[in-house]
Amino acid sequence: MKISYQDKKNLLIEALSYIQRFRNQIIVIKYGGAAMIEEALKTSFAQDIVLLQSLGMRPVVVHGGGPEVSKVTQSLGQKVSFVDGLRVTSAENLKVAEMVLSGNLNKEIITHLQTFGGKAVGLSGKDGNLIQADKKKLASGIDLGYVGTIRQINPELLHLLIREQFIPVISPIGMGSSGETYNINADTVAAAIAVALEARKVIFMTDVDGVLSDRKELISYLNTATAEDLIAHKVISGGMVPKIQAALDCVKANVRSAHIINGTDPHSVIAELFTDQGIGTQIVKG
């Protein structure tokens, strides 16, 4: 579809108001799904993040990488299993998860960001004692192994990097009080970091358009009460529940808004941030 000259001007004017509003604000982006797999989407994501920084915003990236962890785990002859959507992580699995998340994937993201002119630094939750974690325990008593839950975020290192104009890129690995390593859900990590940094917004990238109604239509705007009601009535279900729960945790702790967007749509981050309509679901307190 060809965009008219007037439409282009209107889009730029519309975007300008958001650019001015978000200048110097911290935006936390949880990066995952197909956007981390398809080469064209990796490129558009990196371009979006570098653009945010060049426009005066302070992006912080938290990434997942479950499919790649599973792929490498299986290639090494190790078992891949899940309980209630949570990865069971043995000591053997943990070594693979940390290698893939904090090594291969983290450095690939850094490379893409720096290719487009960004200044990026890769971290895991162990660096600077960023993510202090405890072993996650299920009510059922099933042992998930080295899967963690966040006890505390120590954001000092992140503040230092942000002040020096670096883009922190964080893998969801935490450390226990006795030096244990824990694999942690990346959505949960992104939410906790957004709260600790007092971010203006947190964006969760998925492989779907956002939250859908019972008629399978996109819900563009939700407050916390409505979102909780949709979960209770199972309109929001499956893998979307932990993302929405992470979003609710953020906005209840005074992050201004949380966004669920489709990362398979190129340049989805800037489309969500810089247009009136947006492309996904925005969640706010209320």
PDB file of C-alpha atoms in Angstrom:
ATOM      1  CA  MET A   1       0.000   0.000   0.000  1.00  0.00           C
ATOM      2  CA  LYS A   2       1.392   3.365  -1.062  1.00  0.00           C
ATOM      3  CA  ILE A   3       1.389   6.051   1.664  1.00  0.00           C
ATOM      4  CA  SER A   4       0.549   9.586   0.555  1.00  0.00           C
ATOM      5  CA  TYR A   5       2.836  12.530   1.238  1.00  0.00           C
ATOM      6  CA  GLN A   6       0.280  13.955   3.697  1.00  0.00           C
ATOM      7  CA  ASP A   7      -0.006  10.641   5.540  1.00  0.00           C
ATOM      8  CA  LYS A   8       3.784  10.519   5.876  1.00  0.00           C
ATOM      9  CA  LYS A   9       3.784  14.019   7.376  1.00  0.00           C
ATOM     10  CA  ASN A  10       0.995  13.088   9.784  1.00  0.00           C
ATOM     11  CA  LEU A  11       2.878   9.963  10.903  1.00  0.00           C
ATOM     12  CA  LEU A  12       6.025  11.983  11.578  1.00  0.00           C
ATOM     13  CA  ILE A  13       4.100  14.584  13.574  1.00  0.00           C
ATOM     14  CA  GLU A  14       2.359  11.818  15.524  1.00  0.00           C
ATOM     15  CA  ALA A  15       5.682  10.110  16.249  1.00  0.00           C
ATOM     16  CA  LEU A  16       7.319  13.373  17.332  1.00  0.00           C
ATOM     17  CA  SER A  17       4.921  13.837  20.239  1.00  0.00           C
ATOM     18  CA  TYR A  18       5.848  10.385  21.590  1.00  0.00           C
ATOM     19  CA  ILE A  19       9.567  10.916  21.026  1.00  0.00           C
ATOM     20  CA  GLN A  20       9.437  14.095  23.108  1.00  0.00           C
ATOM     21  CA  ARG A  21       7.364  12.385  25.809  1.00  0.00           C
ATOM     22  CA  PHE A  22       9.676   9.392  26.180  1.00  0.00           C
ATOM     23  CA  ARG A  23      13.018  11.211  25.959  1.00  0.00           C
ATOM     24  CA  ASN A  24      15.354  10.194  28.842  1.00  0.00           C
ATOM     25  CA  GLN A  25      12.844   7.533  29.928  1.00  0.00           C
ATOM     26  CA  ILE A  26      13.852   3.916  30.555  1.00  0.00           C
ATOM     27  CA  ILE A  27      12.057   1.402  28.306  1.00  0.00           C
ATOM     28  CA  VAL A  28      12.520  -2.303  29.157  1.00  0.00           C
ATOM     29  CA  ILE A  29      11.998  -4.709  26.246  1.00  0.00           C
ATOM     30  CA  LYS A  30      11.620  -8.458  26.710  1.00  0.00           C
ATOM     31  CA  TYR A  31      12.961  -9.963  23.484  1.00  0.00           C
ATOM     32  CA  GLY A  32      11.950 -13.485  22.522  1.00  0.00           C
ATOM     33  CA  GLY A  33      10.025 -15.801  20.221  1.00  0.00           C
ATOM     34  CA  ALA A  34      10.378 -15.819  16.440  1.00  0.00           C
ATOM     35  CA  ALA A  35      11.989 -12.361  16.508  1.00  0.00           C
ATOM     36  CA  MET A  36      15.091 -14.071  17.940  1.00  0.00           C
ATOM     37  CA  ILE A  37      15.120 -16.782  15.250  1.00  0.00           C
ATOM     38  CA  GLU A  38      14.376 -15.197  11.860  1.00  0.00           C
ATOM     39  CA  GLU A  39      17.266 -13.161  10.481  1.00  0.00           C
ATOM     40  CA  ALA A  40      15.148 -10.326   9.056  1.00  0.00           C
ATOM     41  CA  LEU A  41      13.375  -9.921  12.405  1.00  0.00           C
ATOM     42  CA  LYS A  42      16.693  -9.892  14.300  1.00  0.00           C
ATOM     43  CA  THR A  43      17.759  -7.022  12.062  1.00  0.00           C
ATOM     44  CA  SER A  44      14.556  -4.994  12.458  1.00  0.00           C
ATOM     45  CA  PHE A  45      14.647  -5.469  16.248  1.00  0.00           C
ATOM     46  CA  ALA A  46      18.229  -4.229  16.473  1.00  0.00           C
ATOM     47  CA  GLN A  47      17.393  -1.225  14.288  1.00  0.00           C
ATOM     48  CA  ASP A  48      14.411  -0.368  16.530  1.00  0.00           C
ATOM     49  CA  ILE A  49      16.464  -0.509  19.730  1.00  0.00           C
ATOM     50  CA  VAL A  50      19.301   1.600  18.302  1.00  0.00           C
ATOM     51  CA  LEU A  51      16.723   4.110  17.037  1.00  0.00           C
ATOM     52  CA  LEU A  52      15.211   4.408  20.525  1.00  0.00           C
ATOM     53  CA  GLN A  53      18.649   5.167  21.943  1.00  0.00           C
ATOM     54  CA  SER A  54      19.487   7.673  19.205  1.00  0.00           C
ATOM     55  CA  LEU A  55      16.207   9.509  19.968  1.00  0.00           C
ATOM     56  CA  GLY A  56      17.195   9.950  23.609  1.00  0.00           C
ATOM     57  CA  MET A  57      15.431   6.990  25.210  1.00  0.00           C
ATOM     58  CA  ARG A  58      17.112   4.479  27.505  1.00  0.00           C
ATOM     59  CA  PRO A  59      16.384   0.955  26.233  1.00  0.00           C
ATOM     60  CA  VAL A  60      17.165  -2.111  28.362  1.00  0.00           C
ATOM     61  CA  VAL A  61      16.835  -5.542  26.727  1.00  0.00           C
ATOM     62  CA  VAL A  62      16.025  -8.770  28.586  1.00  0.00           C
ATOM     63  CA  HIS A  63      16.056 -11.827  26.353  1.00  0.00           C
ATOM     64  CA  GLY A  64      14.806 -15.376  26.458  1.00  0.00           C
ATOM     65  CA  GLY A  65      15.917 -18.218  24.227  1.00  0.00           C
ATOM     66  CA  GLY A  66      14.002 -21.324  25.241  1.00  0.00           C
ATOM     67  CA  PRO A  67      13.791 -22.907  21.763  1.00  0.00           C
ATOM     68  CA  GLU A  68      17.542 -22.608  21.233  1.00  0.00           C
ATOM     69  CA  VAL A  69      18.230 -24.015  24.718  1.00  0.00           C
ATOM     70  CA  SER A  70      15.987 -26.994  23.927  1.00  0.00           C
ATOM     71  CA  LYS A  71      17.645 -27.530  20.547  1.00  0.00           C
ATOM     72  CA  VAL A  72      21.177 -27.589  21.969  1.00  0.00           C
ATOM     73  CA  THR A  73      20.099 -29.677  24.981  1.00  0.00           C
ATOM     74  CA  GLN A  74      18.618 -32.347  22.716  1.00  0.00           C
ATOM     75  CA  SER A  75      21.632 -32.282  20.378  1.00  0.00           C
ATOM     76  CA  LEU A  76      23.790 -33.212  23.379  1.00  0.00           C
ATOM     77  CA  GLY A  77      21.538 -36.158  24.197  1.00  0.00           C
ATOM     78  CA  GLN A  78      19.997 -34.552  27.270  1.00  0.00           C
ATOM     79  CA  LYS A  79      16.313 -34.743  28.197  1.00  0.00           C
ATOM     80  CA  VAL A  80      14.033 -31.718  27.720  1.00  0.00           C
ATOM     81  CA  SER A  81      10.946 -31.653  29.954  1.00  0.00           C
ATOM     82  CA  PHE A  82       8.447 -29.122  31.297  1.00  0.00           C
ATOM     83  CA  VAL A  83       6.038 -28.984  34.230  1.00  0.00           C
ATOM     84  CA  ASP A  84       3.193 -26.438  34.067  1.00  0.00           C
ATOM     85  CA  GLY A  85       5.063 -24.624  31.299  1.00  0.00           C
ATOM     86  CA  LEU A  86       8.264 -24.383  33.373  1.00  0.00           C
ATOM     87  CA  ARG A  87      11.461 -25.996  32.120  1.00  0.00           C
ATOM     88  CA  VAL A  88      12.845 -28.716  34.396  1.00  0.00           C
ATOM     89  CA  THR A  89      16.552 -27.890  34.680  1.00  0.00           C
ATOM     90  CA  SER A  90      19.009 -30.523  35.878  1.00  0.00           C
ATOM     91  CA  ALA A  91      22.628 -29.681  36.700  1.00  0.00           C
ATOM     92  CA  GLU A  92      23.526 -30.946  33.216  1.00  0.00           C
ATOM     93  CA  ASN A  93      20.767 -28.887  31.573  1.00  0.00           C
ATOM     94  CA  LEU A  94      21.827 -25.807  33.508  1.00  0.00           C
ATOM     95  CA  LYS A  95      25.299 -25.775  31.971  1.00  0.00           C
ATOM     96  CA  VAL A  96      23.731 -25.830  28.520  1.00  0.00           C
ATOM     97  CA  ALA A  97      21.152 -23.135  29.389  1.00  0.00           C
ATOM     98  CA  GLU A  98      23.798 -20.783  30.739  1.00  0.00           C
ATOM     99  CA  MET A  99      26.099 -21.388  27.769  1.00  0.00           C
ATOM    100  CA  VAL A 100      23.315 -20.695  25.269  1.00  0.00           C
ATOM    101  CA  LEU A 101      21.618 -17.784  27.075  1.00  0.00           C
ATOM    102  CA  SER A 102      24.583 -15.894  28.517  1.00  0.00           C
ATOM    103  CA  GLY A 103      26.950 -16.936  25.734  1.00  0.00           C
ATOM    104  CA  ASN A 104      25.738 -17.591  22.193  1.00  0.00           C
ATOM    105  CA  LEU A 105      22.428 -15.704  22.187  1.00  0.00           C
ATOM    106  CA  ASN A 106      23.501 -12.768  24.324  1.00  0.00           C
ATOM    107  CA  LYS A 107      26.558 -12.077  22.190  1.00  0.00           C
ATOM    108  CA  GLU A 108      24.585 -12.443  18.963  1.00  0.00           C
ATOM    109  CA  ILE A 109      22.186  -9.718  20.152  1.00  0.00           C
ATOM    110  CA  ILE A 110      25.139  -7.507  21.079  1.00  0.00           C
ATOM    111  CA  THR A 111      26.609  -8.023  17.599  1.00  0.00           C
ATOM    112  CA  HIS A 112      23.367  -7.014  15.866  1.00  0.00           C
ATOM    113  CA  LEU A 113      22.938  -3.896  18.010  1.00  0.00           C
ATOM    114  CA  GLN A 114      26.510  -2.766  17.436  1.00  0.00           C
ATOM    115  CA  THR A 115      26.273  -3.460  13.698  1.00  0.00           C
ATOM    116  CA  PHE A 116      23.653  -0.702  13.554  1.00  0.00           C
ATOM    117  CA  GLY A 117      25.633   1.738  15.669  1.00  0.00           C
ATOM    118  CA  GLY A 118      24.448   0.892  19.179  1.00  0.00           C
ATOM    119  CA  LYS A 119      26.674   0.647  22.232  1.00  0.00           C
ATOM    120  CA  ALA A 120      25.628  -2.558  23.975  1.00  0.00           C
ATOM    121  CA  VAL A 121      26.900  -4.576  26.940  1.00  0.00           C
ATOM    122  CA  GLY A 122      25.907  -8.189  27.597  1.00  0.00           C
ATOM    123  CA  LEU A 123      25.129  -9.273  31.151  1.00  0.00           C
ATOM    124  CA  SER A 124      23.700 -12.179  33.048  1.00  0.00           C
ATOM    125  CA  GLY A 125      22.000 -11.809  36.409  1.00  0.00           C
ATOM    126  CA  LYS A 126      25.268 -12.886  38.028  1.00  0.00           C
ATOM    127  CA  ASP A 127      27.089  -9.741  36.890  1.00  0.00           C
ATOM    128  CA  GLY A 128      27.156  -7.057  39.550  1.00  0.00           C
ATOM    129  CA  ASN A 129      24.946  -9.317  41.681  1.00  0.00           C
ATOM    130  CA  LEU A 130      22.124  -8.089  39.448  1.00  0.00           C
ATOM    131  CA  ILE A 131      19.612 -10.907  40.067  1.00  0.00           C
ATOM    132  CA  GLN A 132      19.566 -12.573  43.487  1.00  0.00           C
ATOM    133  CA  ALA A 133      17.481 -15.727  43.308  1.00  0.00           C
ATOM    134  CA  ASP A 134      16.098 -18.628  45.312  1.00  0.00           C
ATOM    135  CA  LYS A 135      15.082 -22.091  44.162  1.00  0.00           C
ATOM    136  CA  LYS A 136      11.553 -22.103  42.767  1.00  0.00           C
ATOM    137  CA  LYS A 137       9.229 -24.466  44.637  1.00  0.00           C
ATOM    138  CA  LEU A 138       5.921 -25.731  43.306  1.00  0.00           C
ATOM    139  CA  ALA A 139       2.908 -26.397  45.529  1.00  0.00           C
ATOM    140  CA  SER A 140       2.728 -29.868  43.976  1.00  0.00           C
ATOM    141  CA  GLY A 141       6.142 -30.681  45.416  1.00  0.00           C
ATOM    142  CA  ILE A 142       7.610 -31.466  41.972  1.00  0.00           C
ATOM    143  CA  ASP A 143      11.299 -30.554  41.855  1.00  0.00           C
ATOM    144  CA  LEU A 144      12.154 -28.319  38.886  1.00  0.00           C
ATOM    145  CA  GLY A 145      15.866 -28.511  39.581  1.00  0.00           C
ATOM    146  CA  TYR A 146      17.845 -25.322  39.013  1.00  0.00           C
ATOM    147  CA  VAL A 147      14.887 -23.086  38.231  1.00  0.00           C
ATOM    148  CA  GLY A 148      14.835 -19.879  40.214  1.00  0.00           C
ATOM    149  CA  THR A 149      12.518 -17.239  41.539  1.00  0.00           C
ATOM    150  CA  ILE A 150      13.706 -13.666  42.033  1.00  0.00           C
ATOM    151  CA  ARG A 151      14.484 -12.551  45.565  1.00  0.00           C
ATOM    152  CA  GLN A 152      15.985  -9.159  44.732  1.00  0.00           C
ATOM    153  CA  ILE A 153      17.183  -7.018  41.823  1.00  0.00           C
ATOM    154  CA  ASN A 154      20.269  -4.863  42.406  1.00  0.00           C
ATOM    155  CA  PRO A 155      20.123  -2.269  39.599  1.00  0.00           C
ATOM    156  CA  GLU A 156      23.287  -0.256  40.391  1.00  0.00           C
ATOM    157  CA  LEU A 157      25.259  -1.680  37.452  1.00  0.00           C
ATOM    158  CA  LEU A 158      22.359  -1.045  35.084  1.00  0.00           C
ATOM    159  CA  HIS A 159      22.088   2.593  36.196  1.00  0.00           C
ATOM    160  CA  LEU A 160      25.822   3.012  35.609  1.00  0.00           C
ATOM    161  CA  LEU A 161      25.619   1.569  32.086  1.00  0.00           C
ATOM    162  CA  ILE A 162      22.520   3.603  31.211  1.00  0.00           C
ATOM    163  CA  ARG A 163      24.195   6.826  32.376  1.00  0.00           C
ATOM    164  CA  GLU A 164      27.154   6.043  30.124  1.00  0.00           C
ATOM    165  CA  GLN A 165      24.843   5.560  27.118  1.00  0.00           C
ATOM    166  CA  PHE A 166      25.169   1.766  26.908  1.00  0.00           C
ATOM    167  CA  ILE A 167      22.298  -0.591  26.099  1.00  0.00           C
ATOM    168  CA  PRO A 168      22.258  -3.405  28.708  1.00  0.00           C
ATOM    169  CA  VAL A 169      21.339  -6.803  27.255  1.00  0.00           C
ATOM    170  CA  ILE A 170      20.459  -9.247  30.045  1.00  0.00           C
ATOM    171  CA  SER A 171      20.139 -13.034  30.043  1.00  0.00           C
ATOM    172  CA  PRO A 172      17.720 -14.530  32.630  1.00  0.00           C
ATOM    173  CA  ILE A 173      20.278 -16.268  34.818  1.00  0.00           C
ATOM    174  CA  GLY A 174      20.300 -15.539  38.570  1.00  0.00           C
ATOM    175  CA  MET A 175      22.526 -16.443  41.481  1.00  0.00           C
ATOM    176  CA  GLY A 176      21.585 -17.944  44.850  1.00  0.00           C
ATOM    177  CA  SER A 177      22.913 -16.874  48.247  1.00  0.00           C
ATOM    178  CA  SER A 178      25.476 -19.692  48.254  1.00  0.00           C
ATOM    179  CA  GLY A 179      26.583 -19.154  44.660  1.00  0.00           C
ATOM    180  CA  GLU A 180      24.059 -21.478  43.002  1.00  0.00           C
ATOM    181  CA  THR A 181      23.084 -20.696  39.417  1.00  0.00           C
ATOM    182  CA  TYR A 182      19.377 -20.546  38.511  1.00  0.00           C
ATOM    183  CA  ASN A 183      17.536 -20.363  35.214  1.00  0.00           C
ATOM    184  CA  ILE A 184      14.640 -17.873  35.533  1.00  0.00           C
ATOM    185  CA  ASN A 185      11.634 -17.112  33.311  1.00  0.00           C
ATOM    186  CA  ALA A 186      12.620 -14.161  31.093  1.00  0.00           C
ATOM    187  CA  ASP A 187       9.205 -12.450  31.338  1.00  0.00           C
ATOM    188  CA  THR A 188       9.541 -12.458  35.124  1.00  0.00           C
ATOM    189  CA  VAL A 189      13.061 -11.041  34.888  1.00  0.00           C
ATOM    190  CA  ALA A 190      11.967  -8.257  32.522  1.00  0.00           C
ATOM    191  CA  ALA A 191       9.119  -7.287  34.855  1.00  0.00           C
ATOM    192  CA  ALA A 192      11.337  -7.236  37.955  1.00  0.00           C
ATOM    193  CA  ILE A 193      14.014  -5.173  36.208  1.00  0.00           C
ATOM    194  CA  ALA A 194      11.429  -2.692  34.917  1.00  0.00           C
ATOM    195  CA  VAL A 195      10.162  -2.194  38.473  1.00  0.00           C
ATOM    196  CA  ALA A 196      13.675  -1.877  39.938  1.00  0.00           C
ATOM    197  CA  LEU A 197      14.661   0.705  37.311  1.00  0.00           C
ATOM    198  CA  GLU A 198      11.364   2.605  37.660  1.00  0.00           C
ATOM    199  CA  ALA A 199      10.942   2.236  33.892  1.00  0.00           C
ATOM    200  CA  ARG A 200       8.372   4.267  31.985  1.00  0.00           C
ATOM    201  CA  LYS A 201       7.268   1.228  29.976  1.00  0.00           C
ATOM    202  CA  VAL A 202       7.897  -2.495  29.603  1.00  0.00           C
ATOM    203  CA  ILE A 203       7.300  -4.290  26.317  1.00  0.00           C
ATOM    204  CA  PHE A 204       6.854  -8.068  26.019  1.00  0.00           C
ATOM    205  CA  MET A 205       7.468  -9.459  22.531  1.00  0.00           C
ATOM    206  CA  THR A 206       5.472 -12.584  21.620  1.00  0.00           C
ATOM    207  CA  ASP A 207       4.473 -14.487  18.480  1.00  0.00           C
ATOM    208  CA  VAL A 208       0.832 -13.308  18.607  1.00  0.00           C
ATOM    209  CA  ASP A 209      -0.763  -9.885  18.127  1.00  0.00           C
ATOM    210  CA  GLY A 210      -1.541  -9.373  21.809  1.00  0.00           C
ATOM    211  CA  VAL A 211      -4.430 -10.302  24.095  1.00  0.00           C
ATOM    212  CA  LEU A 212      -7.423 -11.643  22.170  1.00  0.00           C
ATOM    213  CA  SER A 213     -11.078 -11.512  23.219  1.00  0.00           C
ATOM    214  CA  ASP A 214     -13.305 -14.593  23.329  1.00  0.00           C
ATOM    215  CA  ARG A 215     -14.185 -13.642  19.736  1.00  0.00           C
ATOM    216  CA  LYS A 216     -10.468 -13.779  18.860  1.00  0.00           C
ATOM    217  CA  GLU A 217     -10.287 -10.022  18.273  1.00  0.00           C
ATOM    218  CA  LEU A 218      -7.336  -7.970  19.482  1.00  0.00           C
ATOM    219  CA  ILE A 219      -7.923  -6.095  22.750  1.00  0.00           C
ATOM    220  CA  SER A 220      -5.890  -2.901  22.355  1.00  0.00           C
ATOM    221  CA  TYR A 221      -6.281  -1.596  25.903  1.00  0.00           C
ATOM    222  CA  LEU A 222      -6.721  -3.293  29.299  1.00  0.00           C
ATOM    223  CA  ASN A 223      -6.643  -2.128  32.888  1.00  0.00           C
ATOM    224  CA  THR A 224      -5.481  -4.429  35.674  1.00  0.00           C
ATOM    225  CA  ALA A 225      -8.991  -5.266  36.903  1.00  0.00           C
ATOM    226  CA  THR A 226     -10.195  -6.308  33.450  1.00  0.00           C
ATOM    227  CA  ALA A 227      -7.034  -8.328  32.762  1.00  0.00           C
ATOM    228  CA  GLU A 228      -7.445 -10.245  36.027  1.00  0.00           C
ATOM    229  CA  ASP A 229     -11.094 -10.908  35.170  1.00  0.00           C
ATOM    230  CA  LEU A 230     -10.099 -12.277  31.743  1.00  0.00           C
ATOM    231  CA  ILE A 231      -7.601 -14.619  33.400  1.00  0.00           C
ATOM    232  CA  ALA A 232     -10.219 -15.782  35.933  1.00  0.00           C
ATOM    233  CA  HIS A 233     -12.665 -16.543  33.102  1.00  0.00           C
ATOM    234  CA  LYS A 234      -9.925 -18.245  31.041  1.00  0.00           C
ATOM    235  CA  VAL A 235     -10.246 -15.815  28.129  1.00  0.00           C
ATOM    236  CA  ILE A 236      -6.536 -15.291  28.759  1.00  0.00           C
ATOM    237  CA  SER A 237      -5.024 -18.744  29.083  1.00  0.00           C
ATOM    238  CA  GLY A 238      -2.007 -20.920  28.350  1.00  0.00           C
ATOM    239  CA  GLY A 239       1.326 -19.251  27.666  1.00  0.00           C
ATOM    240  CA  MET A 240      -0.214 -15.758  27.685  1.00  0.00           C
ATOM    241  CA  VAL A 241      -1.015 -15.977  31.425  1.00  0.00           C
ATOM    242  CA  PRO A 242       2.580 -15.619  32.731  1.00  0.00           C
ATOM    243  CA  LYS A 243       3.178 -12.693  30.357  1.00  0.00           C
ATOM    244  CA  ILE A 244       0.046 -10.906  31.537  1.00  0.00           C
ATOM    245  CA  GLN A 245       0.905 -11.675  35.151  1.00  0.00           C
ATOM    246  CA  ALA A 246       4.359 -10.156  34.634  1.00  0.00           C
ATOM    247  CA  ALA A 247       2.726  -7.107  33.026  1.00  0.00           C
ATOM    248  CA  LEU A 248       0.317  -6.757  35.956  1.00  0.00           C
ATOM    249  CA  ASP A 249       3.185  -6.959  38.455  1.00  0.00           C
ATOM    250  CA  CYS A 250       4.852  -4.050  36.635  1.00  0.00           C
ATOM    251  CA  VAL A 251       1.930  -1.664  36.426  1.00  0.00           C
ATOM    252  CA  LYS A 252       0.853  -2.385  39.998  1.00  0.00           C
ATOM    253  CA  ALA A 253       4.372  -1.347  41.039  1.00  0.00           C
ATOM    254  CA  ASN A 254       3.997   1.963  39.141  1.00  0.00           C
ATOM    255  CA  VAL A 255       5.592   1.209  35.788  1.00  0.00           C
ATOM    256  CA  ARG A 256       3.364   3.491  33.691  1.00  0.00           C
ATOM    257  CA  SER A 257       2.293   0.848  31.161  1.00  0.00           C
ATOM    258  CA  ALA A 258       3.053  -2.649  29.883  1.00  0.00           C
ATOM    259  CA  HIS A 259       2.670  -3.737  26.266  1.00  0.00           C
ATOM    260  CA  ILE A 260       2.201  -7.147  24.644  1.00  0.00           C
ATOM    261  CA  ILE A 261       3.204  -7.006  20.962  1.00  0.00           C
ATOM    262  CA  ASN A 262       3.813  -9.360  18.055  1.00  0.00           C
ATOM    263  CA  GLY A 263       7.539  -9.614  17.434  1.00  0.00           C
ATOM    264  CA  THR A 264       6.943 -11.299  14.063  1.00  0.00           C
ATOM    265  CA  ASP A 265       5.782  -7.910  12.738  1.00  0.00           C
ATOM    266  CA  PRO A 266       8.952  -6.066  11.594  1.00  0.00           C
ATOM    267  CA  HIS A 267       9.688  -2.881  13.562  1.00  0.00           C
ATOM    268  CA  SER A 268       6.912  -3.718  16.013  1.00  0.00           C
ATOM    269  CA  VAL A 269       8.647  -1.897  18.884  1.00  0.00           C
ATOM    270  CA  ILE A 270       8.606   1.516  17.231  1.00  0.00           C
ATOM    271  CA  ALA A 271       5.123   0.918  15.786  1.00  0.00           C
ATOM    272  CA  GLU A 272       3.823   0.326  19.325  1.00  0.00           C
ATOM    273  CA  LEU A 273       5.665   3.239  20.909  1.00  0.00           C
ATOM    274  CA  PHE A 274       5.326   5.983  18.292  1.00  0.00           C
ATOM    275  CA  THR A 275       1.761   5.691  16.973  1.00  0.00           C
ATOM    276  CA  ASP A 276      -1.570   6.586  18.564  1.00  0.00           C
ATOM    277  CA  GLN A 277      -3.187   3.253  17.736  1.00  0.00           C
ATOM    278  CA  GLY A 278      -0.200   1.002  18.461  1.00  0.00           C
ATOM    279  CA  ILE A 279      -0.210  -2.606  17.279  1.00  0.00           C
ATOM    280  CA  GLY A 280      -0.635  -4.721  20.427  1.00  0.00           C
ATOM    281  CA  THR A 281      -2.265  -4.687  23.851  1.00  0.00           C
ATOM    282  CA  GLN A 282      -1.463  -1.951  26.363  1.00  0.00           C
ATOM    283  CA  ILE A 283      -2.034  -2.679  30.058  1.00  0.00           C
ATOM    284  CA  VAL A 284      -2.337   0.071  32.668  1.00  0.00           C
ATOM    285  CA  LYS A 285      -3.202   0.293  36.339  1.00  0.00           C
ATOM    286  CA  GLY A 286      -6.878   0.573  37.168  1.00  0.00           C
TER     287      GLY A 286
END
